[in-house]
PDB file of C-alpha atoms in Angstrom:
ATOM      1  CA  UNK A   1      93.627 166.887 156.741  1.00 62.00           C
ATOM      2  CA  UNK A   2      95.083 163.401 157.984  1.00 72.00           C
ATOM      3  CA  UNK A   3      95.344 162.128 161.278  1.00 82.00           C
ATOM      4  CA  UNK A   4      98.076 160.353 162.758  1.00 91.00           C
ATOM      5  CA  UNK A   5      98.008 159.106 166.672  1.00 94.00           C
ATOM      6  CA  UNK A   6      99.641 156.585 169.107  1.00 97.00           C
ATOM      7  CA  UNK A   7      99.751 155.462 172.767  1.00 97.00           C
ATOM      8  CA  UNK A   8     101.476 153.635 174.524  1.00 98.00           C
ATOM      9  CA  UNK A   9     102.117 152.133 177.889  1.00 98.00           C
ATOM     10  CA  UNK A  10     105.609 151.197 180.041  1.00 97.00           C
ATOM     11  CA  UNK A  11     105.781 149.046 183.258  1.00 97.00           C
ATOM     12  CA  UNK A  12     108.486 147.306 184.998  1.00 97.00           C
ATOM     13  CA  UNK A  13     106.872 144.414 186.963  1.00 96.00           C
ATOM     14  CA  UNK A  14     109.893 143.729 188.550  1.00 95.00           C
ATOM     15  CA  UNK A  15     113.476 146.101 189.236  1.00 92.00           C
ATOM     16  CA  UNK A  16     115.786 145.133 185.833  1.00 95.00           C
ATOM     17  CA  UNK A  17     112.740 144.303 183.205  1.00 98.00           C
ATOM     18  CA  UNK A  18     110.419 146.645 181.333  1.00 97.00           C
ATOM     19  CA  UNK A  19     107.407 145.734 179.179  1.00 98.00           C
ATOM     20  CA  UNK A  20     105.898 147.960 176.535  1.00 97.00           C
ATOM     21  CA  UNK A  21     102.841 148.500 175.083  1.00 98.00           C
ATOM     22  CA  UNK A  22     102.046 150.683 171.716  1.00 98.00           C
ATOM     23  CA  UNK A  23      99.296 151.453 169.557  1.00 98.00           C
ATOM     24  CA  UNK A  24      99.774 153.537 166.322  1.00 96.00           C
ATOM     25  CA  UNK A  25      97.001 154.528 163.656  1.00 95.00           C
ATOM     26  CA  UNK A  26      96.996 156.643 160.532  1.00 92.00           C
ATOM     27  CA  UNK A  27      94.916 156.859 157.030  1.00 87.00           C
ATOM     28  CA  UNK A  28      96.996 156.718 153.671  1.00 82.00           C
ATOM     29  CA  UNK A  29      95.294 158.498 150.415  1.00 79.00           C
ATOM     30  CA  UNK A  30      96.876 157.951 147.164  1.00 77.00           C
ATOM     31  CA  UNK A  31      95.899 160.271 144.431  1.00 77.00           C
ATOM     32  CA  UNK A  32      96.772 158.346 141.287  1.00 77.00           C
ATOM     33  CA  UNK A  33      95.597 154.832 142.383  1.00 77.00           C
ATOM     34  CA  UNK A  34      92.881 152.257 143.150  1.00 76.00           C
ATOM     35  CA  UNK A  35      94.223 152.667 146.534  1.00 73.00           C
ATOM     36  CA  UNK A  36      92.350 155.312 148.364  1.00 75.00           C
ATOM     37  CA  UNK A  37      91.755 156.184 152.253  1.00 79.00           C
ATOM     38  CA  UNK A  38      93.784 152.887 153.691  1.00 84.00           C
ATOM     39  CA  UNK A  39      93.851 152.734 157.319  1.00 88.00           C
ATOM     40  CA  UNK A  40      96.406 151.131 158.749  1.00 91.00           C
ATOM     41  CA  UNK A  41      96.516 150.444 162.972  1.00 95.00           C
ATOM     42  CA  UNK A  42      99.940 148.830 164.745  1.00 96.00           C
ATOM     43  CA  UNK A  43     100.193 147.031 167.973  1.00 98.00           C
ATOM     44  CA  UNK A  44     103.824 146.356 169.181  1.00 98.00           C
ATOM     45  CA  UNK A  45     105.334 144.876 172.153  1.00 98.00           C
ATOM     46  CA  UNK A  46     108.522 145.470 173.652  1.00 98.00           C
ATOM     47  CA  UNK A  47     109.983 143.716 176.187  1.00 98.00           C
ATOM     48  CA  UNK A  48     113.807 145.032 177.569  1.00 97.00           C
ATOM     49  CA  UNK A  49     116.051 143.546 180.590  1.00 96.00           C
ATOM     50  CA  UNK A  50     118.726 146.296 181.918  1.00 91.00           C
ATOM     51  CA  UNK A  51     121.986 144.561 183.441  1.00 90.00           C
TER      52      UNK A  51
END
């Protein structure tokens, strides 16, 4: 069984702007390779301005 998650976080310090924050994690298995059980963990920031 593999595991896949995320959170993530959305504020608007002021009225027009928004800031996010996201983290997303998951474990790759390739059968036929060297390359076995890779993990593999994101961070991304957004920022967005609404007119």
């Amino acid at each position: 069984m593999e595991l896949v998650y995320g959170a993530g976080l959305q504020i608007n310090p002021v009225e027009n702007v928004a800031i996010d924050v996201t983290y997303e994690h998951t474990k790759l298995s390739f059968e036929h390779t060297t390359l076995k059980n890779i993990k593999v963990g994101t961070w991304m920031l957004g920022v967005g301005y609404r007119f």
